[in-house]
Amino acid sequence: MNKSASVVIVGGGIVGTAIAYYLTQKGMKDVVVLEKSYISSGATGRCAGGIRQQWSESSNVRLAMRSVRHFENFKKDLGADIEYIQGGYLLLAFDDEEEALFGKNVAMQRGEGLDVSILRKHEIQYRFPYILLDDVKLASFCPTDGHANPHLANFAYARAARENGARIYTRTRALGIDVTNGRIAGVETDRGHIQTGVVVNASGGFSHEVGHMAGVDIPTESFRHQIMVTEPVEHILDPMIISFSRNFYIRQTFSGNIMMGQGDEDDKPSFNHDPSWRFLTEMARKMPQLFPFLKNIRVLRHWAGLYNMSPDAQPIIDKAEKVSDYYCAVGFSGHGFMLAPAVGEGLADWIIHGEPQEVDLSNLGLDRFTGEVVRERNVV
Amino acid sequence: MSCLSNPDLLVVGAGPAGLYAAIEAASAGLTTVIVDEGISAGGQLVKQTHKFFGNEDFFASVRGFDIARRLLKELSNMDHVHNLQESSVIGVYEDGIPVLHLPSDTTRLLQPERVIVATGASEKFLQFDNNDLPGVYGAGAVQTLMNQFGVMPGRNVLMVGSGNIGLIVSYQLIQAGVNVKAIVEIADRIGGYEVHANKAMRMGIPIMLRHTVIKAIGTESVEGAVICEVDENFRPVASTSQELAVDTICIAIGLNPSIELIAQAGGEVKYIPELGGYVPVRDDNMRSTAEAFFVAGDVSGIEEATTAMIEGRVAGLTVVKDLKGNTDLKKLESLKRELVAFRNGPTSARIREGLRKLGIVSSSKEHQYGNPNNPEKYMGKMRPVIECYEAIPCNPCETSCPTGAITVGENINDVPVIDYEKCNGCGICMTECPGLAVFMLRELPEEESALIGIPYELIPLPEKGEKVHLLGREGETLSDGVVQRVFKSPNKTHGVYVKAPAEIAGEVRGVSPVSKTDNTYVCRCEELTVQDVEKAINDGYTDFEELRRRLRISMGPCGGRTCRLNTLGMLSRKTGRPIEEFAPGVLRPPSIPATFRSIAGQEGAKDE
């Protein structure tokens, strides 16, 4: 294992490997990624792979739009097919409050240059006839939203970073970060010590703990989120369909499996990864009401991953104040996969050039939680 | 219904182990629910039309289905027993154990105090061309069709594997009026009991040792099979291939413990090949490392019905002790002694070795393995590597050597010894050895590679400069290489020299032309072939979990029962790391695919 590195990234998920990719792509060679398990073992490998630009906060919209441009060029830039499909995201509104919110959001999103529109009930029915729309008021739809296979994207970043010279150590756990006089001296791992002056916390569900290693207080908590997948069936669903009030998302993978999940309001912060029967029964009762074709399809697997939540459900991308050159890209609150390309790009620039340059990360700092917190509402 | 939902004990699987576990528990007054997938209880017993071995206490000379009948009768006289037939446990969750009733497609949630997992095993799968054709069966399926459903699986059968199951099912097929064309056995000796083999042979079934199936022929279903001899390294020798006109290929190459539920319960599992693969870690009371979960029967290690029954009783009695505070300790100890006695014979050597690795005591014999000759001293010199460790009467290597470098000696059964000083590296021994056991080797340290000579008897002979797959001892593709030289011999055993990376030089023992077709399936659910898996491993996906996510292997409806162990085996061979070092991957619930309807329709919920 390397005895020293210019940058040590803690976490081999999509965020960590995207940062490693951009750092090495921009000329930095001496980059090490530590992954305690295997590539895509954490939230990346457990997520649904949605790529959405329809957010309620404009900074999220901009960041997501920038990511989408990277996903559109992914095959060309990284030479990997990640099963990226731009089938759109259909957001369903079920009550007056959502109807009003969607109108406001779409106006803001259009102002940011996003191709998004409101669909009336008959338009939804015409375009997506397999949904039972009884209680649906309207929908917003963005055709350039979509989804991809998170494993393949994660592997592609890891592979490209390695080809650029990065060292990615899997089954290697960061145990501690040495800080002397406010400066980082190195990272202690279970396979030896690495001398470094720069650490990036990209540890997903464990961001608070990896912050603690350097004495940086990161206000994140992890929650279990469960997800399930059916046997593969003929292709029927182009878009990813979600609802905030009905608390679900659903999409069909490239291989035909239908994947869906929901948040659990009762769950307490924890690192619990075990799926529950209750989740399966709730989904089995809820989902066929809107998607009747599911009734006779078989559930193949279900599992759980961690949402690393920040107080306002928006990511924390920042450089710590007390410890120099301690960066964090954490607290993605369930949408890290889709934002990873833009965050990777911006953070790499920040490390190399001292600022994020073209990527606007200005509203995502650690200091924003001192005043009033404006929560991102478009989260399942 | 509430005692059904919250029983003292849930027994999963009503085979010999499960039934006996339930009998011990219920007779001590525990409320016991038995969940079983079959149309009738008894597990494999109901298919077993042969008489059992053993002693009188354990049904010697009684036929399997009669044993099932007796056990069920005993259970039916007991209170507190609920038998949920045609039902399957979906998974073990933090909030309970859902059970799917297959005919009604409904589920119900159980919250038992203790669970005895007696789920048995699934069949190991074999990779050969067109192995996805209808007509390729596991022996268990053939037995179910034939002995349980009364359906003839085919007219002409090729049996693959001469273990007890292969031998017994062959005999049963003959009894059912089916023609068994042959039993092929890749090993050089019959795997099962001699008596079973004699029985089959008396029926006129040829047992072809060192033979395997390499291809199924047919378009819509099996119309034939190509079998051929294998050499010492289990490589098919294509020149010996022959076609058999069969409509059924029955695979009986071993069993794989069904450990999913124990793994989901958080019980530790360990790879112990002697016990059939991954098995739960457990103590001699059959308790897994998940305290409330016990195992019994094949799930705890592939063995046979008599020990399964004893293990079931041990588990049942221990559960009684857990929940009632006491149990018949005398009976428990005597059963444990019985287990040790049963495993005392020479045919249980593997079981003893497997149990030893689990820390479970039983008497065992140490085996010595011969030391191969050691060519490492002559690094960089072209020289033969003779992989002939078994004492067989054979000495062409000695008599053909022009420099007298090879000595077998007076006793022709001895293994050859080489004097590398005298050897000039000509390679004649390679082309003379009838066993194709001589390979040529020359390290090229400056290139971090090696030149390897392979004896080759197939047509067409590769040409110099041709790209070929470099194969390992089990025919697996290790890497690709280019032919450097072809040494044609008048005796038709030619020498093909290839260059291989230094780290696999000791493993390359064959070459095969780069073929354009690839339909040797590892994973039938996701239609992944050997080449798909090998390519991904070559691409660097050498962590089973990464491989799984890269290819979706083991993510289909079978949940990896078919492909998991074979994939781990490929990973192990290609990386040179033992299977034990790989995590077996997460065994995610549900263990059996269940419809939305069944999950939503539990506990009396109405379905429109």
Short mmCIF file of N, CA and C in Angstrom, two decimals, chain A residues 37-41 45-46 83 149 151-152 155-156 159 162 170-171 224 226 228 230-232 253-255 257 260 272 274-281 283-285 287-288 294-304, chain B residues 90 92-96 98-99 105 107-109 526 538-541 543-552 554-558 583 586 588-603 605 607-608:
data_model
loop_
_atom_site.label_atom_id
_atom_site.label_comp_id
_atom_site.label_asym_id
_atom_site.label_seq_id
_atom_site.Cartn_x
_atom_site.Cartn_y
_atom_site.Cartn_z
N SER A 37 -15.13 -1.75 2.32
CA SER A 37 -15.68 -3.00 1.83
C SER A 37 -15.30 -3.17 0.35
N TYR A 38 -16.26 -3.11 -0.55
CA TYR A 38 -15.94 -3.22 -1.97
C TYR A 38 -16.61 -2.07 -2.72
N ILE A 39 -16.21 -1.85 -3.96
CA ILE A 39 -16.77 -0.75 -4.73
C ILE A 39 -18.28 -0.92 -4.86
N SER A 40 -19.00 0.11 -4.54
CA SER A 40 -20.48 0.18 -4.60
C SER A 40 -21.14 -0.63 -3.49
N SER A 41 -20.43 -0.87 -2.41
CA SER A 41 -21.01 -1.66 -1.32
C SER A 41 -21.96 -0.85 -0.45
N GLY A 45 -24.45 1.36 -4.27
CA GLY A 45 -24.87 0.06 -4.77
C GLY A 45 -26.25 -0.34 -4.30
N ARG A 46 -26.84 0.44 -3.45
CA ARG A 46 -28.15 0.09 -2.90
C ARG A 46 -29.24 1.03 -3.39
N GLU A 83 -26.01 1.95 -18.78
CA GLU A 83 -27.46 1.73 -18.91
C GLU A 83 -28.23 3.01 -18.61
N ASN A 149 -27.57 2.62 -14.18
CA ASN A 149 -27.17 1.54 -13.28
C ASN A 149 -26.04 2.03 -12.37
N HIS A 151 -24.17 0.67 -10.09
CA HIS A 151 -22.97 -0.16 -9.98
C HIS A 151 -22.03 0.14 -11.13
N LEU A 152 -22.61 0.13 -12.33
CA LEU A 152 -21.77 0.30 -13.52
C LEU A 152 -21.12 1.68 -13.53
N PHE A 155 -18.32 1.58 -10.91
CA PHE A 155 -17.17 0.81 -11.43
C PHE A 155 -16.44 1.61 -12.50
N ALA A 156 -17.21 2.32 -13.35
CA ALA A 156 -16.59 3.07 -14.45
C ALA A 156 -15.70 4.18 -13.90
N ARG A 159 -12.61 2.55 -12.35
CA ARG A 159 -11.70 2.04 -13.38
C ARG A 159 -10.93 3.18 -14.05
N ARG A 162 -8.38 4.63 -11.75
CA ARG A 162 -7.21 3.74 -11.65
C ARG A 162 -6.34 3.87 -12.88
N THR A 170 -9.62 -1.45 -1.83
CA THR A 170 -10.86 -1.97 -1.25
C THR A 170 -10.52 -2.83 -0.04
N ARG A 171 -11.54 -3.17 0.73
CA ARG A 171 -11.35 -3.94 1.98
C ARG A 171 -10.27 -3.28 2.85
N ARG A 224 -32.08 4.21 7.63
CA ARG A 224 -32.31 3.08 6.73
C ARG A 224 -33.39 3.42 5.71
N GLN A 226 -35.42 1.38 2.51
CA GLN A 226 -35.53 0.06 1.89
C GLN A 226 -35.98 0.16 0.45
N MET A 228 -36.89 -2.47 -3.22
CA MET A 228 -37.18 -3.83 -3.66
C MET A 228 -37.15 -3.90 -5.18
N THR A 230 -38.49 -6.45 -8.66
CA THR A 230 -39.28 -7.59 -9.12
C THR A 230 -38.48 -8.42 -10.11
N GLU A 231 -39.06 -9.52 -10.48
CA GLU A 231 -38.49 -10.29 -11.59
C GLU A 231 -38.55 -9.43 -12.85
N PRO A 232 -37.68 -9.71 -13.84
CA PRO A 232 -37.72 -8.91 -15.06
C PRO A 232 -38.99 -9.18 -15.87
N THR A 253 -35.65 -1.19 -14.65
CA THR A 253 -34.24 -1.20 -15.01
C THR A 253 -34.07 -1.64 -16.46
N PHE A 254 -32.87 -1.46 -16.93
CA PHE A 254 -32.52 -1.84 -18.29
C PHE A 254 -32.82 -3.32 -18.54
N SER A 255 -32.63 -4.13 -17.51
CA SER A 255 -32.83 -5.57 -17.68
C SER A 255 -34.28 -5.99 -17.46
N ASN A 257 -36.27 -5.50 -14.68
CA ASN A 257 -36.75 -5.57 -13.30
C ASN A 257 -37.40 -4.24 -12.93
N MET A 260 -38.48 -0.35 -6.80
CA MET A 260 -39.26 0.69 -6.12
C MET A 260 -38.92 0.76 -4.64
N ASN A 272 -28.58 0.34 10.63
CA ASN A 272 -29.26 -0.92 10.32
C ASN A 272 -29.42 -1.09 8.82
N ASP A 274 -30.78 -4.07 7.58
CA ASP A 274 -31.63 -5.23 7.35
C ASP A 274 -32.99 -4.81 6.80
N PRO A 275 -33.47 -5.50 5.80
CA PRO A 275 -34.81 -5.19 5.30
C PRO A 275 -35.87 -5.72 6.26
N SER A 276 -37.04 -5.11 6.23
CA SER A 276 -38.11 -5.59 7.11
C SER A 276 -39.29 -6.11 6.29
N TRP A 277 -40.01 -7.01 6.87
CA TRP A 277 -41.22 -7.56 6.23
C TRP A 277 -42.29 -6.48 6.11
N ARG A 278 -42.32 -5.59 7.11
CA ARG A 278 -43.33 -4.53 7.09
C ARG A 278 -43.21 -3.68 5.82
N PHE A 279 -41.98 -3.35 5.46
CA PHE A 279 -41.77 -2.57 4.24
C PHE A 279 -42.39 -3.28 3.04
N LEU A 280 -42.14 -4.57 2.97
CA LEU A 280 -42.61 -5.33 1.81
C LEU A 280 -44.15 -5.35 1.78
N THR A 281 -44.74 -5.53 2.93
CA THR A 281 -46.22 -5.59 2.94
C THR A 281 -46.80 -4.21 2.61
N MET A 283 -45.50 -1.87 0.76
CA MET A 283 -45.32 -1.64 -0.68
C MET A 283 -46.28 -2.51 -1.49
N ALA A 284 -46.44 -3.74 -1.06
CA ALA A 284 -47.29 -4.67 -1.82
C ALA A 284 -48.75 -4.23 -1.80
N ARG A 285 -49.12 -3.51 -0.74
CA ARG A 285 -50.49 -3.02 -0.67
C ARG A 285 -50.65 -1.70 -1.41
N MET A 287 -48.50 -0.10 -3.85
CA MET A 287 -48.09 0.13 -5.24
C MET A 287 -49.09 -0.38 -6.29
N PRO A 288 -49.71 -1.54 -6.10
CA PRO A 288 -50.66 -1.98 -7.13
C PRO A 288 -51.90 -1.08 -7.23
N LEU A 294 -48.71 -4.62 -11.39
CA LEU A 294 -47.73 -5.24 -10.48
C LEU A 294 -48.28 -6.47 -9.77
N LYS A 295 -49.61 -6.54 -9.67
CA LYS A 295 -50.22 -7.48 -8.74
C LYS A 295 -49.70 -8.92 -8.86
N ASN A 296 -49.52 -9.37 -10.10
CA ASN A 296 -49.10 -10.76 -10.28
C ASN A 296 -47.62 -10.91 -10.60
N ILE A 297 -46.89 -9.81 -10.47
CA ILE A 297 -45.44 -9.89 -10.69
C ILE A 297 -44.79 -10.29 -9.36
N ARG A 298 -43.73 -11.06 -9.47
CA ARG A 298 -43.09 -11.57 -8.25
C ARG A 298 -41.95 -10.66 -7.78
N VAL A 299 -41.87 -10.51 -6.49
CA VAL A 299 -40.77 -9.77 -5.87
C VAL A 299 -39.56 -10.69 -5.80
N LEU A 300 -38.46 -10.20 -6.30
CA LEU A 300 -37.26 -11.04 -6.36
C LEU A 300 -36.35 -10.82 -5.15
N ARG A 301 -36.16 -9.55 -4.79
CA ARG A 301 -35.23 -9.25 -3.71
C ARG A 301 -35.62 -7.93 -3.07
N HIS A 302 -35.28 -7.78 -1.83
CA HIS A 302 -35.29 -6.43 -1.29
C HIS A 302 -34.16 -6.26 -0.31
N TRP A 303 -33.78 -5.01 -0.13
CA TRP A 303 -32.61 -4.72 0.67
C TRP A 303 -32.72 -3.31 1.21
N ALA A 304 -31.72 -2.87 1.91
CA ALA A 304 -31.77 -1.53 2.49
C ALA A 304 -30.42 -0.86 2.34
N ILE B 90 -40.44 -17.17 3.32
CA ILE B 90 -39.97 -16.14 2.39
C ILE B 90 -38.63 -15.58 2.84
N VAL B 92 -36.08 -14.43 6.68
CA VAL B 92 -36.02 -14.16 8.11
C VAL B 92 -35.81 -12.67 8.28
N TYR B 93 -36.77 -12.01 8.88
CA TYR B 93 -36.73 -10.56 9.04
C TYR B 93 -36.66 -10.20 10.51
N GLU B 94 -36.26 -8.96 10.74
CA GLU B 94 -36.23 -8.48 12.13
C GLU B 94 -37.62 -8.51 12.74
N ASP B 95 -38.66 -8.37 11.88
CA ASP B 95 -40.01 -8.31 12.42
C ASP B 95 -40.81 -9.60 12.17
N GLY B 96 -40.14 -10.69 11.91
CA GLY B 96 -40.86 -11.95 11.83
C GLY B 96 -40.45 -12.79 10.64
N PRO B 98 -42.14 -14.47 7.44
CA PRO B 98 -43.32 -14.65 6.61
C PRO B 98 -43.27 -15.98 5.87
N VAL B 99 -44.43 -16.60 5.76
CA VAL B 99 -44.55 -17.90 5.09
C VAL B 99 -45.54 -17.76 3.94
N ASP B 105 -51.51 -18.49 -2.85
CA ASP B 105 -50.72 -17.29 -3.06
C ASP B 105 -50.97 -16.25 -1.98
N THR B 107 -49.75 -14.99 2.21
CA THR B 107 -48.66 -15.10 3.18
C THR B 107 -49.19 -14.94 4.59
N ARG B 108 -48.44 -15.43 5.55
CA ARG B 108 -48.75 -15.16 6.95
C ARG B 108 -47.43 -14.99 7.70
N LEU B 109 -47.48 -14.17 8.75
CA LEU B 109 -46.26 -13.84 9.48
C LEU B 109 -46.20 -14.66 10.76
N GLU B 526 -30.01 -15.13 -15.45
CA GLU B 526 -29.58 -13.91 -16.12
C GLU B 526 -28.84 -14.21 -17.42
N ASN B 538 -11.43 -11.21 -15.52
CA ASN B 538 -10.23 -10.66 -16.15
C ASN B 538 -10.21 -9.14 -16.13
N ASP B 539 -11.42 -8.55 -16.18
CA ASP B 539 -11.50 -7.10 -16.16
C ASP B 539 -11.25 -6.53 -14.76
N GLY B 540 -11.04 -7.39 -13.81
CA GLY B 540 -10.68 -6.91 -12.48
C GLY B 540 -11.77 -7.01 -11.44
N TYR B 541 -12.90 -7.60 -11.79
CA TYR B 541 -13.96 -7.75 -10.79
C TYR B 541 -13.71 -9.03 -10.01
N ASP B 543 -13.80 -9.37 -6.65
CA ASP B 543 -14.51 -9.46 -5.38
C ASP B 543 -15.89 -10.01 -5.77
N PHE B 544 -16.35 -11.07 -5.10
CA PHE B 544 -17.60 -11.68 -5.53
C PHE B 544 -18.74 -10.65 -5.55
N GLU B 545 -18.76 -9.77 -4.56
CA GLU B 545 -19.83 -8.78 -4.51
C GLU B 545 -19.77 -7.83 -5.70
N GLU B 546 -18.56 -7.46 -6.08
CA GLU B 546 -18.43 -6.57 -7.25
C GLU B 546 -18.86 -7.31 -8.52
N LEU B 547 -18.45 -8.55 -8.61
CA LEU B 547 -18.79 -9.37 -9.77
C LEU B 547 -20.32 -9.50 -9.89
N ARG B 548 -20.94 -9.71 -8.76
CA ARG B 548 -22.37 -9.86 -8.70
C ARG B 548 -23.05 -8.60 -9.22
N ARG B 549 -22.56 -7.46 -8.78
CA ARG B 549 -23.16 -6.20 -9.19
C ARG B 549 -22.83 -5.87 -10.63
N ARG B 550 -21.66 -6.29 -11.09
CA ARG B 550 -21.27 -6.02 -12.46
C ARG B 550 -22.15 -6.81 -13.42
N LEU B 551 -22.39 -8.07 -13.11
CA LEU B 551 -23.05 -8.97 -14.06
C LEU B 551 -24.51 -9.28 -13.72
N ARG B 552 -24.91 -8.97 -12.51
CA ARG B 552 -26.23 -9.35 -12.01
C ARG B 552 -26.28 -10.87 -11.75
N SER B 554 -26.45 -14.22 -9.90
CA SER B 554 -27.11 -14.63 -8.66
C SER B 554 -28.21 -13.66 -8.24
N MET B 555 -28.63 -12.77 -9.13
CA MET B 555 -29.71 -11.85 -8.78
C MET B 555 -31.03 -12.28 -9.42
N GLY B 556 -31.08 -13.46 -10.01
CA GLY B 556 -32.32 -13.90 -10.66
C GLY B 556 -33.24 -14.61 -9.69
N PRO B 557 -34.31 -15.18 -10.21
CA PRO B 557 -35.30 -15.83 -9.34
C PRO B 557 -34.73 -16.95 -8.46
N CYS B 558 -33.68 -17.61 -8.88
CA CYS B 558 -33.17 -18.71 -8.05
C CYS B 558 -32.33 -18.19 -6.89
N ALA B 583 -16.22 -13.71 0.44
CA ALA B 583 -17.52 -13.71 1.10
C ALA B 583 -18.51 -14.33 0.13
N VAL B 586 -24.32 -11.58 -0.23
CA VAL B 586 -25.47 -11.45 0.65
C VAL B 586 -26.59 -12.34 0.13
N ARG B 588 -29.99 -12.33 0.06
CA ARG B 588 -31.09 -11.42 0.36
C ARG B 588 -32.43 -12.14 0.32
N PRO B 589 -33.33 -11.72 1.21
CA PRO B 589 -34.70 -12.20 1.09
C PRO B 589 -35.39 -11.49 -0.09
N PRO B 590 -36.50 -11.96 -0.61
CA PRO B 590 -37.12 -13.23 -0.25
C PRO B 590 -36.33 -14.44 -0.78
N SER B 591 -36.39 -15.52 -0.05
CA SER B 591 -35.71 -16.73 -0.48
C SER B 591 -36.46 -17.40 -1.60
N ILE B 592 -37.74 -17.06 -1.72
CA ILE B 592 -38.55 -17.58 -2.80
C ILE B 592 -39.32 -16.38 -3.35
N PRO B 593 -39.31 -16.18 -4.69
CA PRO B 593 -40.04 -15.02 -5.22
C PRO B 593 -41.50 -15.11 -4.85
N ALA B 594 -42.08 -13.99 -4.43
CA ALA B 594 -43.48 -13.97 -4.01
C ALA B 594 -44.18 -12.81 -4.71
N THR B 595 -45.41 -13.02 -5.14
CA THR B 595 -46.12 -11.96 -5.85
C THR B 595 -46.56 -10.86 -4.91
N PHE B 596 -46.79 -9.67 -5.47
CA PHE B 596 -47.38 -8.57 -4.71
C PHE B 596 -48.69 -9.03 -4.08
N ARG B 597 -49.47 -9.77 -4.88
CA ARG B 597 -50.77 -10.25 -4.41
C ARG B 597 -50.61 -11.06 -3.14
N SER B 598 -49.64 -11.97 -3.13
CA SER B 598 -49.49 -12.85 -1.97
C SER B 598 -49.04 -12.07 -0.74
N ILE B 599 -48.16 -11.11 -0.96
CA ILE B 599 -47.64 -10.35 0.18
C ILE B 599 -48.72 -9.43 0.73
N ALA B 600 -49.48 -8.81 -0.19
CA ALA B 600 -50.54 -7.89 0.25
C ALA B 600 -51.70 -8.65 0.86
N GLY B 601 -51.88 -9.90 0.42
CA GLY B 601 -53.09 -10.63 0.80
C GLY B 601 -52.94 -11.44 2.05
N GLN B 602 -52.00 -11.11 2.92
CA GLN B 602 -51.79 -11.92 4.12
C GLN B 602 -52.84 -11.65 5.19
N GLU B 603 -52.91 -12.56 6.12
CA GLU B 603 -53.71 -12.43 7.33
C GLU B 603 -55.13 -11.95 7.05
N ALA B 605 -56.47 -10.32 4.70
CA ALA B 605 -56.74 -9.12 3.90
C ALA B 605 -57.43 -9.52 2.61
N ASP B 607 -58.65 -9.55 -1.24
CA ASP B 607 -58.15 -9.21 -2.57
C ASP B 607 -59.36 -9.11 -3.48
N GLU B 608 -59.43 -8.06 -4.27
CA GLU B 608 -60.64 -7.90 -5.12
C GLU B 608 -60.67 -8.92 -6.24
#
